[in-house]
């Protein structure tokens, strides 16, 4: 299945499409080199015909996301982050967004 990625704000860059097979882990990366010290990093996803769903918020620490069977990684300089889906299922096929704010 495919995982589409959309850019939520001009300050972030993401690849437009990632593909994986069910059960094969995938990293969805986001670059945000212009992040400011007061910014938080937000990750959302939008399933087909649904509104956006907030998955995680981070300031600088990486964290496990048990509900997603995943992990949010934040680089030491906060200029990039990645959402790791360890064992994605078909129900995880969605548009994934990262944003700053």
mmCIF file with all atom_site columns, C-alpha atoms in Angstrom:
data_model
loop_
_atom_site.group_PDB
_atom_site.id
_atom_site.type_symbol
_atom_site.label_atom_id
_atom_site.label_alt_id
_atom_site.label_comp_id
_atom_site.label_asym_id
_atom_site.label_entity_id
_atom_site.label_seq_id
_atom_site.pdbx_PDB_ins_code
_atom_site.Cartn_x
_atom_site.Cartn_y
_atom_site.Cartn_z
_atom_site.occupancy
_atom_site.B_iso_or_equiv
_atom_site.pdbx_formal_charge
_atom_site.auth_seq_id
_atom_site.auth_comp_id
_atom_site.auth_asym_id
_atom_site.auth_atom_id
_atom_site.pdbx_PDB_model_num
ATOM 1   C CA . UNK A 1 1   ? 0.000   0.000  0.000  1.00 0.00 ? 1   UNK A CA 1
ATOM 2   C CA . UNK A 1 2   ? 1.039   3.610  -0.388 1.00 0.00 ? 2   UNK A CA 1
ATOM 3   C CA . UNK A 1 3   ? 1.640   6.262  2.230  1.00 0.00 ? 3   UNK A CA 1
ATOM 4   C CA . UNK A 1 4   ? 1.188   9.739  0.848  1.00 0.00 ? 4   UNK A CA 1
ATOM 5   C CA . UNK A 1 5   ? 2.976   12.648 2.474  1.00 0.00 ? 5   UNK A CA 1
ATOM 6   C CA . UNK A 1 6   ? 1.878   16.266 2.321  1.00 0.00 ? 6   UNK A CA 1
ATOM 7   C CA . UNK A 1 7   ? 3.696   19.440 3.283  1.00 0.00 ? 7   UNK A CA 1
ATOM 8   C CA . UNK A 1 8   ? 1.666   21.292 5.882  1.00 0.00 ? 8   UNK A CA 1
ATOM 9   C CA . UNK A 1 9   ? 3.770   24.482 6.070  1.00 0.00 ? 9   UNK A CA 1
ATOM 10  C CA . UNK A 1 10  ? 6.527   26.038 3.986  1.00 0.00 ? 10  UNK A CA 1
ATOM 11  C CA . UNK A 1 11  ? 9.039   25.475 6.803  1.00 0.00 ? 11  UNK A CA 1
ATOM 12  C CA . UNK A 1 12  ? 9.003   21.710 6.345  1.00 0.00 ? 12  UNK A CA 1
ATOM 13  C CA . UNK A 1 13  ? 10.006  19.409 3.512  1.00 0.00 ? 13  UNK A CA 1
ATOM 14  C CA . UNK A 1 14  ? 8.785   15.863 2.991  1.00 0.00 ? 14  UNK A CA 1
ATOM 15  C CA . UNK A 1 15  ? 8.992   13.304 0.211  1.00 0.00 ? 15  UNK A CA 1
ATOM 16  C CA . UNK A 1 16  ? 5.692   13.093 -1.672 1.00 0.00 ? 16  UNK A CA 1
ATOM 17  C CA . UNK A 1 17  ? 5.157   9.323  -1.555 1.00 0.00 ? 17  UNK A CA 1
ATOM 18  C CA . UNK A 1 18  ? 6.364   6.278  0.341  1.00 0.00 ? 18  UNK A CA 1
ATOM 19  C CA . UNK A 1 19  ? 5.383   2.701  -0.338 1.00 0.00 ? 19  UNK A CA 1
ATOM 20  C CA . UNK A 1 20  ? 5.720   -0.367 1.826  1.00 0.00 ? 20  UNK A CA 1
ATOM 21  C CA . UNK A 1 21  ? 4.140   -3.758 2.252  1.00 0.00 ? 21  UNK A CA 1
ATOM 22  C CA . UNK A 1 22  ? 2.005   -4.744 5.205  1.00 0.00 ? 22  UNK A CA 1
ATOM 23  C CA . UNK A 1 23  ? 4.201   -5.560 8.183  1.00 0.00 ? 23  UNK A CA 1
ATOM 24  C CA . UNK A 1 24  ? 7.351   -4.002 6.701  1.00 0.00 ? 24  UNK A CA 1
ATOM 25  C CA . UNK A 1 25  ? 8.547   -1.027 8.726  1.00 0.00 ? 25  UNK A CA 1
ATOM 26  C CA . UNK A 1 26  ? 8.758   2.415  7.162  1.00 0.00 ? 26  UNK A CA 1
ATOM 27  C CA . UNK A 1 27  ? 10.305  5.759  8.150  1.00 0.00 ? 27  UNK A CA 1
ATOM 28  C CA . UNK A 1 28  ? 8.416   8.919  7.202  1.00 0.00 ? 28  UNK A CA 1
ATOM 29  C CA . UNK A 1 29  ? 10.929  11.738 7.410  1.00 0.00 ? 29  UNK A CA 1
ATOM 30  C CA . UNK A 1 30  ? 10.497  15.472 7.715  1.00 0.00 ? 30  UNK A CA 1
ATOM 31  C CA . UNK A 1 31  ? 13.103  18.211 7.374  1.00 0.00 ? 31  UNK A CA 1
ATOM 32  C CA . UNK A 1 32  ? 12.548  21.519 9.168  1.00 0.00 ? 32  UNK A CA 1
ATOM 33  C CA . UNK A 1 33  ? 15.854  23.445 9.058  1.00 0.00 ? 33  UNK A CA 1
ATOM 34  C CA . UNK A 1 34  ? 14.224  26.778 9.935  1.00 0.00 ? 34  UNK A CA 1
ATOM 35  C CA . UNK A 1 35  ? 12.705  25.546 13.191 1.00 0.00 ? 35  UNK A CA 1
ATOM 36  C CA . UNK A 1 36  ? 12.670  28.173 15.948 1.00 0.00 ? 36  UNK A CA 1
ATOM 37  C CA . UNK A 1 37  ? 13.418  27.540 19.602 1.00 0.00 ? 37  UNK A CA 1
ATOM 38  C CA . UNK A 1 38  ? 9.775   28.017 20.578 1.00 0.00 ? 38  UNK A CA 1
ATOM 39  C CA . UNK A 1 39  ? 8.402   25.673 17.910 1.00 0.00 ? 39  UNK A CA 1
ATOM 40  C CA . UNK A 1 40  ? 6.873   22.302 18.617 1.00 0.00 ? 40  UNK A CA 1
ATOM 41  C CA . UNK A 1 41  ? 6.883   19.521 16.030 1.00 0.00 ? 41  UNK A CA 1
ATOM 42  C CA . UNK A 1 42  ? 3.463   18.105 15.172 1.00 0.00 ? 42  UNK A CA 1
ATOM 43  C CA . UNK A 1 43  ? 2.705   14.926 13.269 1.00 0.00 ? 43  UNK A CA 1
ATOM 44  C CA . UNK A 1 44  ? -0.736  14.256 11.815 1.00 0.00 ? 44  UNK A CA 1
ATOM 45  C CA . UNK A 1 45  ? -2.285  11.765 9.498  1.00 0.00 ? 45  UNK A CA 1
ATOM 46  C CA . UNK A 1 46  ? -5.427  11.928 7.416  1.00 0.00 ? 46  UNK A CA 1
ATOM 47  C CA . UNK A 1 47  ? -7.194  8.722  6.487  1.00 0.00 ? 47  UNK A CA 1
ATOM 48  C CA . UNK A 1 48  ? -9.304  8.720  3.358  1.00 0.00 ? 48  UNK A CA 1
ATOM 49  C CA . UNK A 1 49  ? -12.582 10.599 3.839  1.00 0.00 ? 49  UNK A CA 1
ATOM 50  C CA . UNK A 1 50  ? -11.608 11.596 7.393  1.00 0.00 ? 50  UNK A CA 1
ATOM 51  C CA . UNK A 1 51  ? -10.320 14.724 9.091  1.00 0.00 ? 51  UNK A CA 1
ATOM 52  C CA . UNK A 1 52  ? -6.696  15.079 10.212 1.00 0.00 ? 52  UNK A CA 1
ATOM 53  C CA . UNK A 1 53  ? -5.726  13.129 13.340 1.00 0.00 ? 53  UNK A CA 1
ATOM 54  C CA . UNK A 1 54  ? -2.975  14.349 15.656 1.00 0.00 ? 54  UNK A CA 1
ATOM 55  C CA . UNK A 1 55  ? -0.468  11.535 16.189 1.00 0.00 ? 55  UNK A CA 1
ATOM 56  C CA . UNK A 1 56  ? 2.284   13.157 18.228 1.00 0.00 ? 56  UNK A CA 1
ATOM 57  C CA . UNK A 1 57  ? 3.711   16.430 19.513 1.00 0.00 ? 57  UNK A CA 1
ATOM 58  C CA . UNK A 1 58  ? 7.376   16.816 20.401 1.00 0.00 ? 58  UNK A CA 1
ATOM 59  C CA . UNK A 1 59  ? 9.678   19.593 21.531 1.00 0.00 ? 59  UNK A CA 1
ATOM 60  C CA . UNK A 1 60  ? 13.015  17.805 21.370 1.00 0.00 ? 60  UNK A CA 1
ATOM 61  C CA . UNK A 1 61  ? 12.696  14.330 22.824 1.00 0.00 ? 61  UNK A CA 1
ATOM 62  C CA . UNK A 1 62  ? 12.023  11.205 20.804 1.00 0.00 ? 62  UNK A CA 1
ATOM 63  C CA . UNK A 1 63  ? 9.149   9.071  22.027 1.00 0.00 ? 63  UNK A CA 1
ATOM 64  C CA . UNK A 1 64  ? 7.444   5.747  21.507 1.00 0.00 ? 64  UNK A CA 1
ATOM 65  C CA . UNK A 1 65  ? 3.936   5.750  20.058 1.00 0.00 ? 65  UNK A CA 1
ATOM 66  C CA . UNK A 1 66  ? 2.349   2.495  21.238 1.00 0.00 ? 66  UNK A CA 1
ATOM 67  C CA . UNK A 1 67  ? -1.014  3.154  19.587 1.00 0.00 ? 67  UNK A CA 1
ATOM 68  C CA . UNK A 1 68  ? 0.724   3.269  16.204 1.00 0.00 ? 68  UNK A CA 1
ATOM 69  C CA . UNK A 1 69  ? 3.247   0.535  16.955 1.00 0.00 ? 69  UNK A CA 1
ATOM 70  C CA . UNK A 1 70  ? 5.724   3.255  16.138 1.00 0.00 ? 70  UNK A CA 1
ATOM 71  C CA . UNK A 1 71  ? 8.277   5.792  17.285 1.00 0.00 ? 71  UNK A CA 1
ATOM 72  C CA . UNK A 1 72  ? 8.803   9.506  16.781 1.00 0.00 ? 72  UNK A CA 1
ATOM 73  C CA . UNK A 1 73  ? 12.467  10.438 16.390 1.00 0.00 ? 73  UNK A CA 1
ATOM 74  C CA . UNK A 1 74  ? 13.753  14.019 16.682 1.00 0.00 ? 74  UNK A CA 1
ATOM 75  C CA . UNK A 1 75  ? 17.322  14.942 15.761 1.00 0.00 ? 75  UNK A CA 1
ATOM 76  C CA . UNK A 1 76  ? 19.560  16.544 18.373 1.00 0.00 ? 76  UNK A CA 1
ATOM 77  C CA . UNK A 1 77  ? 19.505  19.889 16.532 1.00 0.00 ? 77  UNK A CA 1
ATOM 78  C CA . UNK A 1 78  ? 15.704  19.593 15.981 1.00 0.00 ? 78  UNK A CA 1
ATOM 79  C CA . UNK A 1 79  ? 16.144  20.249 12.269 1.00 0.00 ? 79  UNK A CA 1
ATOM 80  C CA . UNK A 1 80  ? 14.626  16.935 11.275 1.00 0.00 ? 80  UNK A CA 1
ATOM 81  C CA . UNK A 1 81  ? 12.233  14.349 12.597 1.00 0.00 ? 81  UNK A CA 1
ATOM 82  C CA . UNK A 1 82  ? 10.867  11.012 11.485 1.00 0.00 ? 82  UNK A CA 1
ATOM 83  C CA . UNK A 1 83  ? 7.845   8.888  12.203 1.00 0.00 ? 83  UNK A CA 1
ATOM 84  C CA . UNK A 1 84  ? 8.684   5.180  12.286 1.00 0.00 ? 84  UNK A CA 1
ATOM 85  C CA . UNK A 1 85  ? 5.865   2.714  11.717 1.00 0.00 ? 85  UNK A CA 1
ATOM 86  C CA . UNK A 1 86  ? 7.356   -0.601 12.795 1.00 0.00 ? 86  UNK A CA 1
ATOM 87  C CA . UNK A 1 87  ? 4.622   -2.935 11.564 1.00 0.00 ? 87  UNK A CA 1
ATOM 88  C CA . UNK A 1 88  ? 2.231   -0.944 9.375  1.00 0.00 ? 88  UNK A CA 1
ATOM 89  C CA . UNK A 1 89  ? -1.122  -2.384 8.400  1.00 0.00 ? 89  UNK A CA 1
ATOM 90  C CA . UNK A 1 90  ? -3.385  -1.472 5.520  1.00 0.00 ? 90  UNK A CA 1
ATOM 91  C CA . UNK A 1 91  ? -5.351  0.701  7.910  1.00 0.00 ? 91  UNK A CA 1
ATOM 92  C CA . UNK A 1 92  ? -2.269  2.916  8.286  1.00 0.00 ? 92  UNK A CA 1
ATOM 93  C CA . UNK A 1 93  ? -2.415  3.966  4.621  1.00 0.00 ? 93  UNK A CA 1
ATOM 94  C CA . UNK A 1 94  ? -2.975  7.715  4.844  1.00 0.00 ? 94  UNK A CA 1
ATOM 95  C CA . UNK A 1 95  ? -1.560  11.148 4.156  1.00 0.00 ? 95  UNK A CA 1
ATOM 96  C CA . UNK A 1 96  ? 1.024   11.971 6.846  1.00 0.00 ? 96  UNK A CA 1
ATOM 97  C CA . UNK A 1 97  ? 1.845   15.584 7.703  1.00 0.00 ? 97  UNK A CA 1
ATOM 98  C CA . UNK A 1 98  ? 4.468   17.204 9.840  1.00 0.00 ? 98  UNK A CA 1
ATOM 99  C CA . UNK A 1 99  ? 4.134   20.818 10.926 1.00 0.00 ? 99  UNK A CA 1
ATOM 100 C CA . UNK A 1 100 ? 5.760   23.379 13.177 1.00 0.00 ? 100 UNK A CA 1
ATOM 101 C CA . UNK A 1 101 ? 4.059   25.726 15.542 1.00 0.00 ? 101 UNK A CA 1
#
